[in-house]
mmCIF file of C-alpha atoms in Angstrom:
data_model
loop_
_atom_site.group_PDB
_atom_site.id
_atom_site.type_symbol
_atom_site.label_atom_id
_atom_site.label_comp_id
_atom_site.label_asym_id
_atom_site.label_seq_id
_atom_site.Cartn_x
_atom_site.Cartn_y
_atom_site.Cartn_z
ATOM 1 C CA MET A 1 4.964 -27.864 -13.117
ATOM 2 C CA VAL A 2 3.398 -25.895 -10.342
ATOM 3 C CA LYS A 3 3.217 -22.716 -10.237
ATOM 4 C CA ALA A 4 5.052 -21.384 -7.755
ATOM 5 C CA LYS A 5 8.304 -23.248 -9.686
ATOM 6 C CA GLU A 6 7.610 -21.670 -13.249
ATOM 7 C CA LEU A 7 9.307 -18.186 -13.940
ATOM 8 C CA LEU A 8 6.487 -16.213 -14.073
ATOM 9 C CA TYR A 9 6.765 -11.605 -14.516
ATOM 10 C CA VAL A 10 4.154 -9.730 -13.496
ATOM 11 C CA VAL A 11 2.607 -8.065 -16.824
ATOM 12 C CA THR A 12 0.401 -4.952 -15.276
ATOM 13 C CA ILE A 13 -0.304 -3.585 -12.156
ATOM 14 C CA GLU A 14 -4.349 -3.287 -11.921
ATOM 15 C CA SER A 15 -6.512 -1.268 -9.094
ATOM 16 C CA LEU A 16 -5.203 0.817 -6.239
ATOM 17 C CA TYR A 17 -7.146 0.048 -2.677
ATOM 18 C CA LEU A 18 -7.589 2.612 0.222
ATOM 19 C CA ALA A 19 -8.906 2.067 3.453
ATOM 20 C CA PHE A 20 -9.201 4.507 5.813
ATOM 21 C CA MET A 21 -8.343 3.765 9.347
ATOM 22 C CA THR A 22 -11.330 4.778 11.666
ATOM 23 C CA GLY A 23 -10.278 7.760 13.809
ATOM 24 C CA GLY A 24 -7.609 8.090 11.368
ATOM 25 C CA LYS A 25 -4.625 6.276 13.732
ATOM 26 C CA ASP A 26 -3.396 3.088 14.710
ATOM 27 C CA SER A 27 -2.553 1.969 18.545
ATOM 28 C CA ARG A 28 -0.458 -0.310 20.281
ATOM 29 C CA ASP A 29 -3.196 -2.042 21.738
ATOM 30 C CA ALA A 30 -4.878 -3.796 18.923
ATOM 31 C CA ILE A 31 -4.904 -4.330 15.512
ATOM 32 C CA PRO A 32 -5.997 -1.578 13.593
ATOM 33 C CA THR A 33 -9.810 -1.260 12.239
ATOM 34 C CA TYR A 34 -10.488 0.153 8.983
ATOM 35 C CA ASP A 35 -14.139 2.221 7.484
ATOM 36 C CA SER A 36 -15.586 -0.717 5.769
ATOM 37 C CA GLU A 37 -15.777 1.205 2.239
ATOM 38 C CA ILE A 38 -12.721 0.226 0.732
ATOM 39 C CA TYR A 39 -12.078 2.182 -2.331
ATOM 40 C CA GLN A 40 -11.008 -0.093 -5.616
ATOM 41 C CA LEU A 41 -9.621 2.626 -7.696
ATOM 42 C CA ASP A 42 -8.263 1.577 -11.284
ATOM 43 C CA ASN A 43 -5.973 4.147 -12.188
ATOM 44 C CA ILE A 44 -2.722 3.453 -11.492
ATOM 45 C CA THR A 45 0.310 4.416 -14.495
ATOM 46 C CA GLU A 46 3.089 3.066 -12.423
ATOM 47 C CA LEU A 47 3.588 2.732 -8.358
ATOM 48 C CA GLY A 48 7.398 2.820 -7.362
ATOM 49 C CA ILE A 49 8.176 1.024 -3.822
ATOM 50 C CA ALA A 50 11.726 1.837 -2.593
ATOM 51 C CA GLY A 51 13.185 0.487 1.103
ATOM 52 C CA ASN A 52 14.815 2.115 4.044
ATOM 53 C CA ALA A 53 17.052 -0.117 5.054
ATOM 54 C CA ALA A 54 19.791 -0.198 7.790
ATOM 55 C CA THR A 55 22.247 -2.878 7.636
ATOM 56 C CA VAL A 56 23.884 -4.822 10.755
ATOM 57 C CA VAL A 57 26.979 -6.143 10.080
ATOM 58 C CA LYS A 58 29.334 -8.037 12.828
ATOM 59 C CA TRP A 59 32.882 -10.076 12.449
ATOM 60 C CA ALA A 60 34.347 -12.776 14.616
ATOM 61 C CA SER A 61 37.151 -14.539 14.261
ATOM 62 C CA GLY A 62 38.342 -13.168 10.989
ATOM 63 C CA LYS A 63 34.431 -14.292 9.884
ATOM 64 C CA LEU A 64 31.496 -12.340 8.650
ATOM 65 C CA PHE A 65 29.221 -13.785 10.967
ATOM 66 C CA VAL A 66 25.857 -11.392 11.349
ATOM 67 C CA ASN A 67 24.658 -9.884 7.954
ATOM 68 C CA ALA A 68 20.912 -8.453 8.806
ATOM 69 C CA SER A 69 18.806 -5.792 7.936
ATOM 70 C CA LYS A 70 16.391 -3.861 9.179
ATOM 71 C CA ASN A 71 13.488 -1.509 6.909
ATOM 72 C CA SER A 72 12.012 0.826 8.950
ATOM 73 C CA LYS A 73 9.648 2.438 6.394
ATOM 74 C CA TYR A 74 8.744 2.228 2.419
ATOM 75 C CA THR A 75 8.116 5.149 0.161
ATOM 76 C CA LEU A 76 5.419 4.884 -1.725
ATOM 77 C CA SER A 77 5.613 6.747 -5.171
ATOM 78 C CA LEU A 78 1.877 6.930 -6.958
ATOM 79 C CA THR A 79 1.756 7.859 -10.359
ATOM 80 C CA HIS A 80 -1.725 7.900 -11.304
ATOM 81 C CA VAL A 81 -5.064 9.535 -14.046
ATOM 82 C CA SER A 82 -6.776 10.996 -10.750
ATOM 83 C CA LEU A 83 -8.273 10.595 -7.525
ATOM 84 C CA PRO A 84 -12.059 10.916 -6.632
ATOM 85 C CA GLN A 85 -12.299 14.271 -4.358
ATOM 86 C CA GLU A 86 -13.562 12.417 -1.519
ATOM 87 C CA VAL A 87 -10.511 10.394 -1.274
ATOM 88 C CA GLN A 88 -8.296 13.291 -2.165
ATOM 89 C CA ASP A 89 -10.019 15.232 1.319
ATOM 90 C CA LYS A 90 -9.724 11.967 3.395
ATOM 91 C CA ILE A 91 -5.947 11.609 2.382
ATOM 92 C CA ASP A 92 -4.993 15.147 3.320
ATOM 93 C CA GLY A 93 -7.480 15.216 6.712
ATOM 94 C CA VAL A 94 -9.352 18.270 6.020
ATOM 95 C CA THR A 95 -13.479 18.731 5.853
ATOM 96 C CA PRO A 96 -14.422 21.220 3.878
ATOM 97 C CA VAL A 97 -16.578 23.308 4.081
ATOM 98 C CA LYS A 98 -18.865 24.741 1.092
ATOM 99 C CA GLY A 99 -16.305 23.264 -0.966
ATOM 100 C CA ILE A 100 -13.440 25.279 0.999
ATOM 101 C CA SER A 101 -10.296 23.855 2.953
ATOM 102 C CA PHE A 102 -7.342 25.344 4.288
ATOM 103 C CA SER A 103 -3.957 24.592 4.892
ATOM 104 C CA LYS A 104 -2.269 25.789 7.504
ATOM 105 C CA ALA A 105 1.792 26.058 8.174
ATOM 106 C CA ASP A 106 1.037 24.147 11.777
ATOM 107 C CA VAL A 107 2.347 20.654 12.509
ATOM 108 C CA LYS A 108 0.032 18.332 11.036
ATOM 109 C CA GLU A 109 -0.036 14.548 11.255
ATOM 110 C CA TYR A 110 -1.696 13.059 7.979
ATOM 111 C CA PRO A 111 -4.520 10.274 8.872
ATOM 112 C CA MET A 112 -3.364 6.754 8.438
ATOM 113 C CA PHE A 113 -4.790 4.759 6.120
ATOM 114 C CA ALA A 114 -4.109 1.276 4.550
ATOM 115 C CA LEU A 115 -2.876 0.813 0.410
ATOM 116 C CA GLY A 116 -2.800 -2.127 -1.455
ATOM 117 C CA PHE A 117 -2.640 -3.251 -5.012
ATOM 118 C CA THR A 118 -3.237 -5.932 -7.696
ATOM 119 C CA ALA A 119 -1.088 -7.378 -10.220
ATOM 120 C CA LYS A 120 -1.452 -9.516 -12.858
ATOM 121 C CA LEU A 121 1.148 -11.998 -14.411
ATOM 122 C CA ASN A 122 1.468 -13.181 -17.560
ATOM 123 C CA ASP A 123 0.062 -16.709 -16.960
ATOM 124 C CA GLY A 124 -3.309 -15.179 -15.381
ATOM 125 C CA SER A 125 -2.442 -15.376 -12.063
ATOM 126 C CA ARG A 126 -2.506 -12.213 -9.938
ATOM 127 C CA VAL A 127 -0.451 -10.851 -6.918
ATOM 128 C CA ALA A 128 -1.259 -8.601 -4.195
ATOM 129 C CA ARG A 129 -0.324 -6.457 -1.370
ATOM 130 C CA TRP A 130 -1.536 -4.793 1.583
ATOM 131 C CA TYR A 131 0.591 -1.491 3.370
ATOM 132 C CA PRO A 132 -1.674 -1.034 6.219
ATOM 133 C CA ARG A 133 0.020 2.227 7.941
ATOM 134 C CA VAL A 134 0.439 4.491 4.836
ATOM 135 C CA GLN A 135 0.593 8.300 5.360
ATOM 136 C CA LYS A 136 0.540 11.077 2.851
ATOM 137 C CA VAL A 137 4.474 13.074 2.044
ATOM 138 C CA PRO A 138 3.420 16.503 1.077
ATOM 139 C CA SER A 139 4.817 16.906 -2.044
ATOM 140 C CA GLU A 140 5.409 19.203 -5.451
ATOM 141 C CA GLU A 141 2.360 20.274 -7.652
ATOM 142 C CA THR A 142 2.291 21.403 -11.208
ATOM 143 C CA PHE A 143 -0.784 22.754 -13.350
ATOM 144 C CA GLY A 144 0.020 23.247 -17.228
ATOM 145 C CA THR A 145 -1.445 24.464 -20.258
ATOM 146 C CA ALA A 146 -3.336 23.017 -22.871
ATOM 147 C CA THR A 147 -2.408 22.255 -26.354
ATOM 148 C CA GLU A 148 -3.579 21.404 -29.734
ATOM 149 C CA GLU A 149 -2.411 18.309 -28.792
ATOM 150 C CA GLN A 150 -5.270 16.652 -25.819
ATOM 151 C CA GLU A 151 -3.498 15.242 -23.568
ATOM 152 C CA VAL A 152 -4.330 12.701 -19.958
ATOM 153 C CA LYS A 153 -1.210 14.124 -17.864
ATOM 154 C CA ASP A 154 0.169 11.937 -15.248
ATOM 155 C CA ILE A 155 -0.576 12.793 -11.398
ATOM 156 C CA SER A 156 2.271 12.055 -8.843
ATOM 157 C CA VAL A 157 2.189 11.611 -5.362
ATOM 158 C CA THR A 158 4.718 9.907 -2.669
ATOM 159 C CA PHE A 159 3.909 8.313 0.231
ATOM 160 C CA ASP A 160 5.253 7.178 3.353
ATOM 161 C CA ALA A 161 4.293 2.940 4.606
ATOM 162 C CA THR A 162 5.586 2.624 8.543
ATOM 163 C CA PRO A 163 5.273 -0.731 10.785
ATOM 164 C CA LEU A 164 1.584 -0.834 12.705
ATOM 165 C CA LEU A 165 1.810 -0.537 15.780
ATOM 166 C CA PHE A 166 0.271 -3.072 17.161
ATOM 167 C CA ASN A 167 2.657 -5.400 15.627
ATOM 168 C CA ASN A 168 5.462 -3.925 13.650
ATOM 169 C CA ASN A 169 3.773 -5.363 10.561
ATOM 170 C CA THR A 170 4.703 -2.845 7.335
ATOM 171 C CA GLU A 171 3.768 -5.250 4.238
ATOM 172 C CA VAL A 172 1.624 -7.726 3.652
ATOM 173 C CA LYS A 173 2.099 -9.975 0.134
ATOM 174 C CA PHE A 174 0.126 -12.297 -0.925
ATOM 175 C CA SER A 175 0.434 -14.280 -3.982
ATOM 176 C CA GLU A 176 -2.007 -17.016 -5.875
ATOM 177 C CA THR A 177 0.901 -19.171 -6.993
ATOM 178 C CA ARG A 178 2.460 -20.089 -3.940
ATOM 179 C CA GLU A 179 1.101 -23.368 -3.446
ATOM 180 C CA SER A 180 0.034 -22.923 0.065
ATOM 181 C CA ALA A 181 -2.842 -20.126 -1.597
ATOM 182 C CA THR A 182 -5.509 -23.356 -1.861
ATOM 183 C CA GLY A 183 -8.420 -21.828 -2.274
ATOM 184 C CA VAL A 184 -7.764 -18.118 -1.311
ATOM 185 C CA THR A 185 -7.558 -15.480 -4.446
ATOM 186 C CA ALA A 186 -6.094 -12.150 -4.601
ATOM 187 C CA THR A 187 -9.753 -10.560 -4.687
ATOM 188 C CA ALA A 188 -10.395 -12.355 -1.568
ATOM 189 C CA PHE A 189 -7.241 -10.923 -0.275
ATOM 190 C CA MET A 190 -8.057 -7.583 -1.052
ATOM 191 C CA ALA A 191 -11.599 -7.475 0.224
ATOM 192 C CA GLN A 192 -10.621 -6.357 3.654
ATOM 193 C CA VAL A 193 -7.453 -5.524 4.932
ATOM 194 C CA VAL A 194 -4.928 -8.253 6.040
ATOM 195 C CA ALA A 195 -2.684 -6.528 8.652
ATOM 196 C CA ASP A 196 -1.882 -9.184 11.358
ATOM 197 C CA GLU A 197 -0.870 -13.011 11.410
ATOM 198 C CA SER A 198 -3.920 -13.967 13.601
ATOM 199 C CA GLN A 199 -6.308 -13.092 11.053
ATOM 200 C CA ILE A 200 -5.672 -15.561 8.571
ATOM 201 C CA GLU A 201 -7.367 -18.741 9.333
ATOM 202 C CA THR A 202 -10.248 -16.161 10.646
ATOM 203 C CA LEU A 203 -10.386 -15.224 6.837
ATOM 204 C CA PHE A 204 -9.024 -17.901 4.911
ATOM 205 C CA PRO A 205 -10.166 -20.746 6.938
ATOM 206 C CA THR A 206 -8.509 -24.233 6.026
ATOM 207 C CA THR A 207 -10.915 -26.131 3.985
ATOM 208 C CA PRO A 208 -11.194 -29.696 5.045
#
């Protein structure tokens, strides 16, 4: 049986990937460019993904004629062990001086970046995903005391994934179990941010 017809399931989420947009923001005129360095972090405890769908329903001649939906963004709820300080500063859009940064009560647009992850299926295959336009959402922080039983506490942070201005793409999914994925792996997919359909043949040319 081909993998695309098997009942496969996710065993574990693996790595988190972060690639920051050059200039911190995209435009409607071109596919965004991202810094050459992609951070791969094996620190995920859990990643929640929630859509924000709006439904359009139209009845005609006594029947449901149109039942369509539009998803304007995804809310990504990341629970992790830690983030490198360099990554955290880039997410926050701060440039510390002598290790010091400030948060003001002014209107602020956080930098945009691509967030992705890989997950392993029960047969060893992997799925991968990119959200090419993501920003931090200010969230609560809690600092607690240590006890006799040492524990590494999880940290939670929330992001919004919204459509790219260039092509309206919000989410890009890849699965090694798809029959069309010949010659492409999750590792190759995550080697760069895939943000537009026009990139496919360039990044993953068809083998004769």
